[in-house]
C-alpha positions as CSV (number, residue, x, y, z in Angstrom):
1,X,-34.4,40.0,-23.4
2,X,-34.0,36.7,-21.7
3,X,-32.3,36.7,-18.2
4,X,-30.1,34.4,-16.2
5,X,-28.6,34.3,-12.8
6,X,-24.9,34.4,-11.6
7,X,-23.1,34.0,-8.3
8,X,-20.5,36.6,-7.8
9,X,-17.7,37.0,-5.2
10,X,-19.1,39.8,-2.9
11,X,-16.1,40.0,-0.6
12,X,-12.9,38.1,0.3
13,X,-13.4,35.8,3.3
14,X,-11.4,36.1,6.4
15,X,-11.0,32.6,7.7
16,X,-13.8,30.2,6.7
17,X,-16.1,31.6,4.0
18,X,-19.7,32.5,4.8
19,X,-22.8,33.4,2.8
20,X,-21.9,37.1,3.1
21,X,-19.0,36.4,0.7
22,X,-21.5,35.6,-2.1
23,X,-24.0,37.6,-4.1
24,X,-26.7,36.2,-6.4
25,X,-27.5,38.6,-9.3
26,X,-29.8,38.5,-12.3
27,X,-28.4,39.7,-15.6
28,X,-29.3,39.6,-19.3
29,X,-28.6,36.3,-20.9
30,X,-25.4,36.7,-23.1
31,X,-25.3,35.9,-26.8
32,X,-22.5,33.9,-28.4
33,X,-20.1,35.5,-30.8
34,X,-18.1,33.9,-33.6
35,X,-16.6,30.6,-32.5
36,X,-18.6,30.7,-29.2
37,X,-21.5,28.8,-27.8
38,X,-24.1,29.5,-25.1
39,X,-24.2,26.8,-22.5
40,X,-27.0,26.0,-20.1
41,X,-25.6,24.7,-16.9
42,X,-26.9,21.2,-15.9
43,X,-24.4,20.4,-13.2
44,X,-21.9,22.6,-11.4
45,X,-18.9,21.4,-9.4
46,X,-17.7,22.9,-6.1
47,X,-14.2,22.0,-5.1
48,X,-11.8,22.9,-2.2
49,X,-9.3,24.6,-4.5
50,X,-12.0,27.4,-5.0
51,X,-11.2,28.7,-1.5
52,X,-7.7,29.7,-2.8
53,X,-9.2,31.7,-5.6
54,X,-11.2,33.7,-3.1
55,X,-7.9,35.1,-1.7
56,X,-6.1,38.2,-3.0
57,X,-3.3,38.3,-5.5
58,X,-0.6,38.4,-2.8
59,X,-1.6,35.0,-1.5
60,X,-3.0,33.2,-4.6
61,X,-1.7,33.3,-8.2
62,X,-5.1,33.5,-9.9
63,X,-7.6,35.1,-7.6
64,X,-11.2,35.8,-8.5
65,X,-12.1,39.5,-8.7
66,X,-14.5,40.9,-6.1
67,X,-17.8,41.8,-7.8
68,X,-17.2,39.4,-10.7
69,X,-18.7,35.9,-11.3
70,X,-16.7,32.9,-10.0
71,X,-15.7,30.0,-12.1
72,X,-16.4,26.2,-11.8
73,X,-16.3,23.0,-13.6
74,X,-19.6,22.7,-15.5
75,X,-21.5,20.1,-17.4
76,X,-24.0,21.8,-19.6
77,X,-26.1,21.8,-22.8
78,X,-25.4,23.9,-25.8
79,X,-28.5,26.1,-26.4
80,X,-27.0,28.4,-29.0
81,X,-23.9,27.8,-31.2
82,X,-21.8,30.0,-33.5
83,X,-19.1,27.3,-33.7
84,X,-18.7,24.4,-36.1
85,X,-17.6,22.0,-33.4
86,X,-20.9,22.0,-31.5
87,X,-24.6,21.9,-32.3
88,X,-27.6,22.8,-30.2
89,X,-28.3,20.0,-27.8
90,X,-24.7,18.8,-27.4
91,X,-23.6,18.1,-23.9
92,X,-20.3,19.6,-23.0
93,X,-18.0,20.2,-20.1
94,X,-15.5,23.0,-19.3
95,X,-14.5,25.6,-16.8
96,X,-17.3,28.2,-16.9
97,X,-19.0,30.8,-14.7
98,X,-21.1,30.1,-11.6
99,X,-24.1,30.9,-13.7
100,X,-27.3,29.3,-15.2
101,X,-26.1,30.2,-18.6
102,X,-22.5,31.1,-19.8
103,X,-20.7,31.9,-23.0
104,X,-17.7,29.7,-23.8
105,X,-15.1,29.6,-26.6
106,X,-15.7,26.2,-28.4
107,X,-12.0,25.4,-28.1
108,X,-12.3,25.5,-24.3
109,X,-15.0,22.8,-24.2
110,X,-15.0,19.0,-24.4
111,X,-17.9,16.9,-25.5
112,X,-19.3,14.6,-22.9
113,X,-19.7,11.0,-23.9
114,X,-22.9,9.6,-22.1
115,X,-21.8,6.1,-23.0
116,X,-19.0,6.4,-20.4
117,X,-21.4,7.0,-17.6
118,X,-24.0,9.5,-16.3
119,X,-23.1,13.0,-17.5
120,X,-22.6,14.2,-14.0
121,X,-19.5,11.9,-13.7
122,X,-17.7,14.2,-16.1
123,X,-17.2,16.4,-13.1
124,X,-16.2,13.6,-10.8
125,X,-14.8,10.1,-11.3
126,X,-14.7,10.6,-15.1
127,X,-13.5,14.2,-14.9
128,X,-10.9,16.4,-13.1
129,X,-11.0,14.6,-9.7
130,X,-10.7,11.1,-11.4
131,X,-7.9,12.3,-13.6
132,X,-6.2,14.0,-10.7
133,X,-6.4,10.7,-8.7
134,X,-5.2,8.6,-11.6
135,X,-2.0,10.5,-12.5
136,X,-1.3,11.8,-9.0
137,X,-1.2,8.2,-7.7
138,X,0.3,6.3,-10.6
139,X,2.8,8.9,-11.9
140,X,3.7,10.7,-8.6
141,X,3.0,8.1,-6.1
142,X,4.1,5.2,-8.3
143,X,2.7,2.4,-6.0
144,X,4.1,-1.1,-6.1
145,X,2.4,-4.4,-5.2
146,X,2.6,-4.8,-1.5
147,X,3.2,-1.1,-0.7
148,X,1.2,0.6,2.0
149,X,-0.7,3.6,0.6
150,X,-2.2,6.2,2.9
151,X,-4.9,8.6,1.5
152,X,-6.1,11.6,3.4
153,X,-9.7,12.9,2.8
154,X,-10.2,9.4,1.4
155,X,-14.0,9.6,1.1
156,X,-13.8,12.6,-1.2
157,X,-14.0,12.7,-4.9
158,X,-10.2,12.4,-5.4
159,X,-9.2,10.3,-2.4
160,X,-11.8,7.6,-3.0
161,X,-10.5,7.0,-6.5
162,X,-6.9,7.1,-5.3
163,X,-7.6,4.4,-2.8
164,X,-9.3,2.1,-5.2
165,X,-6.6,2.6,-7.8
166,X,-4.0,1.7,-5.2
167,X,-6.0,-1.5,-4.4
168,X,-6.2,-2.4,-8.0
169,X,-2.4,-2.0,-8.2
170,X,-1.9,-4.5,-5.4
171,X,-1.2,-2.1,-2.6
172,X,-2.5,-2.2,1.0
173,X,-4.7,0.9,1.4
174,X,-5.3,3.0,4.5
175,X,-7.6,6.1,4.4
176,X,-8.6,8.9,6.8
177,X,-12.0,10.5,6.9
178,X,-14.2,12.4,9.4
179,X,-17.3,10.2,10.1
180,X,-18.2,6.6,10.9
181,X,-20.4,6.6,7.8
182,X,-17.4,7.5,5.6
183,X,-15.2,4.9,7.4
184,X,-17.8,2.2,6.7
185,X,-18.0,3.2,3.0
186,X,-14.3,3.0,2.6
187,X,-13.8,-0.4,4.2
188,X,-17.1,-2.1,3.4
189,X,-17.7,-0.8,-0.1
190,X,-14.4,0.4,-1.6
191,X,-12.2,-2.3,-0.2
192,X,-9.8,-0.2,1.9
193,X,-7.8,-2.4,4.3
194,X,-8.1,0.1,7.2
195,X,-9.5,3.6,7.8
196,X,-9.1,6.1,10.6
197,X,-11.8,8.5,11.8
198,X,-9.6,11.5,12.6
199,X,-12.4,13.3,14.5
200,X,-13.0,10.5,17.0
201,X,-9.4,9.2,17.4
202,X,-7.7,10.4,20.6
203,X,-4.2,9.8,19.4
204,X,-3.8,10.1,15.6
205,X,-0.1,9.1,15.6
206,X,-0.9,5.9,17.5
207,X,-3.8,5.1,15.2
208,X,-1.6,5.6,12.1
209,X,1.1,3.4,13.6
210,X,-1.5,0.7,14.3
211,X,-3.0,0.9,10.8
212,X,0.4,0.9,9.1
213,X,2.6,-1.6,11.1
214,X,5.0,-1.8,8.2
215,X,5.3,1.9,7.6
216,X,4.0,4.0,4.7
217,X,5.4,3.7,1.1
218,X,3.0,6.2,-0.6
219,X,1.1,9.1,1.0
220,X,-1.5,10.9,-1.1
221,X,-2.0,14.1,0.8
222,X,-5.3,16.0,0.3
223,X,-5.4,17.6,3.7
224,X,-2.1,18.6,5.4
225,X,-2.1,19.6,9.0
226,X,-2.3,17.0,11.9
227,X,-3.0,14.1,9.6
228,X,0.2,14.7,7.6
229,X,2.1,15.1,10.9
230,X,0.9,11.6,11.9
231,X,2.0,10.0,8.7
232,X,5.4,11.6,8.5
233,X,7.1,9.4,11.2
234,X,5.8,6.3,9.4
235,X,7.4,7.1,6.0
236,X,9.6,4.2,4.8
237,X,12.9,4.5,2.9
238,X,12.4,5.9,-0.6
239,X,8.7,6.5,0.1
240,X,6.7,8.9,-2.2
241,X,4.5,11.8,-1.0
242,X,2.0,13.2,-3.6
243,X,0.8,16.6,-2.4
244,X,-2.6,17.3,-4.0
245,X,-4.4,19.6,-1.5
246,X,-4.1,21.2,1.9
247,X,-7.8,21.7,2.9
248,X,-6.9,21.8,6.6
249,X,-5.0,25.0,5.9
250,X,-7.2,26.8,3.4
251,X,-9.1,28.9,5.9
252,X,-6.1,29.8,8.0
253,X,-5.6,33.6,8.4
254,X,-1.9,33.2,9.1
255,X,0.6,31.1,7.1
256,X,1.6,28.1,9.4
257,X,5.2,27.7,10.3
258,X,6.9,25.2,8.0
259,X,8.0,23.1,6.3
260,X,8.6,20.9,9.3
261,X,10.2,17.6,10.0
262,X,12.5,17.7,7.0
263,X,15.0,15.5,8.9
264,X,12.7,12.5,8.2
265,X,13.1,13.1,4.4
266,X,16.8,13.0,4.8
267,X,16.7,9.8,6.8
268,X,14.3,8.0,4.3
269,X,15.3,9.7,1.0
270,X,11.6,10.2,0.5
271,X,10.3,12.1,-2.5
272,X,7.7,14.9,-1.9
273,X,6.1,16.2,-5.1
274,X,3.2,18.6,-5.6
275,X,0.8,17.9,-8.5
276,X,-1.6,19.8,-10.7
277,X,-3.9,18.0,-13.0
278,X,-3.3,20.6,-15.7
279,X,0.2,19.1,-16.1
280,X,-1.5,16.0,-17.6
281,X,-3.7,17.8,-20.1
282,X,-2.3,15.8,-23.0
283,X,-2.9,12.5,-21.2
284,X,-6.5,13.1,-20.1
285,X,-8.0,10.7,-22.6
286,X,-5.7,7.9,-21.5
287,X,-6.8,8.2,-17.9
288,X,-10.5,8.5,-18.8
289,X,-10.3,5.4,-20.9
290,X,-9.0,3.3,-18.1
291,X,-11.2,4.9,-15.4
292,X,-14.3,4.3,-17.4
293,X,-13.4,0.7,-17.8
294,X,-12.8,0.3,-14.1
295,X,-16.2,1.9,-13.4
296,X,-18.0,-0.3,-15.9
297,X,-16.4,-3.4,-14.4
298,X,-17.3,-2.3,-10.8
299,X,-13.6,-2.1,-9.9
300,X,-14.1,1.6,-9.1
301,X,-17.2,2.8,-7.2
302,X,-18.2,6.3,-6.7
303,X,-20.8,8.4,-4.9
304,X,-22.2,11.8,-5.7
305,X,-23.7,14.3,-3.2
306,X,-26.0,16.4,-5.3
307,X,-27.4,19.6,-4.0
308,X,-30.6,20.7,-5.9
309,X,-30.9,24.3,-7.1
310,X,-28.6,27.0,-8.4
311,X,-29.5,29.2,-5.4
312,X,-27.9,26.6,-3.1
313,X,-24.5,26.6,-4.8
314,X,-22.7,28.5,-2.0
315,X,-24.2,26.1,0.6
316,X,-22.8,23.2,-1.4
317,X,-19.4,24.9,-1.4
318,X,-19.4,25.7,2.3
319,X,-20.4,22.1,3.1
320,X,-17.0,21.0,1.8
321,X,-15.4,22.6,4.9
322,X,-17.9,20.9,7.2
323,X,-17.0,17.5,5.8
324,X,-20.6,16.9,4.7
325,X,-20.0,15.2,1.4
326,X,-19.2,11.7,0.6
327,X,-17.7,11.4,-2.9
328,X,-18.2,14.3,-5.3
329,X,-20.1,17.4,-4.3
330,X,-22.3,18.7,-7.1
331,X,-25.0,21.3,-7.7
332,X,-27.8,20.3,-10.0
333,X,-28.7,23.5,-11.8
334,X,-31.0,22.5,-14.7
335,X,-32.6,19.9,-16.9
336,X,-31.8,19.1,-20.5
337,X,-34.2,20.6,-23.0
338,X,-36.6,18.1,-24.6
C-alpha cells in the first residue's frame, strides 16, 4: 500500500515552540470515501495562529490533540476523487492536515483559479491573509482619505496587504517591522509613508510620535505588546483599532496583566474590535475579486518566502517567531503530476 508522511504534535510547548514539539511519521496513504477526495499537498501554509492551537483546552478554544496531525491551509492537487464536484488533476485549497496527502470532504474545498495568480497566492495575498487584511481594514478599520493608519507586523502576509489597501484608500500609512530590509521593502516598494524598525529603535514611543505627528486614526494590530503600548497614546478621537493578532504574546507562559490604558479609550471614544476572517465567509469572493484586480494592476505587491521540503515544515513555522519571513511564509511540499 502506498505511504505518505504527516507531522504530528508530539507535545505542548512551554514558551516558544521547538523541534521537540513535532513528530514526523510515515503512515498508509488514505483512500477517499463517498463525497471525499484525496489531495496531494503542493503548498502548505504556516501561520502565527497555529501557536494557539498548540495550547491545551483551558487556554485555547480549539486545540490540537497531542499525538495527532496538525492542520494548515493547503493548496493541493486532487489525485483521487469520489465526489462529483472535483476531478483528478483539479487544484484546490482548504484546511487540511500537515501531510503530503490528506482526505477532504469535497464541500470543505474550494477550486483554485490559476488565472487570478500563481496557485501559491491562494494561501497568501489571494487567500486567508489577503481576505483578513481586506475586511479587517475596510470593515473594522474603516479608513478615510487623509487618515493615519498604523500597521504592526507590516511586512507580514496580512500587514503588507493592509498597508497597501490603506494607501489605495487615500490614507497615510505607517508600519512597524523588525529589520532594515523589511523597512526598505515597506517604504521603497509598497509605498508606506513611514516605517519603524522596532528592534533598533531606542524609544518606540518617541519614534511613533515622530512618524504620526497628527495622531493615529486607524491601528491594525497584529502584534500587541510594546508596539501597541506605543500606539495607544497617539490614538485620535473616534479612532478605530482592529485587533487581528497578538504574536508578541503567543509564547508567554503567564497571561499578561491587562487590559491596560483604558482611560485613553474613554477620552478618545475609540473603538476596539477583534476580528476573525471566518466571520466574512460569505463575502470571501467579493474580497478576492478586488484583491486580484489590485494585484494584476500592480497596486498591491506581495512576496512569498518559500521553504522547500515537507520535512522542513516545522522550521518554517518556528521561523515566524524569529521574524525571518517577508510576506507570506509557505512550505513547498510537492509538484503537480504531469
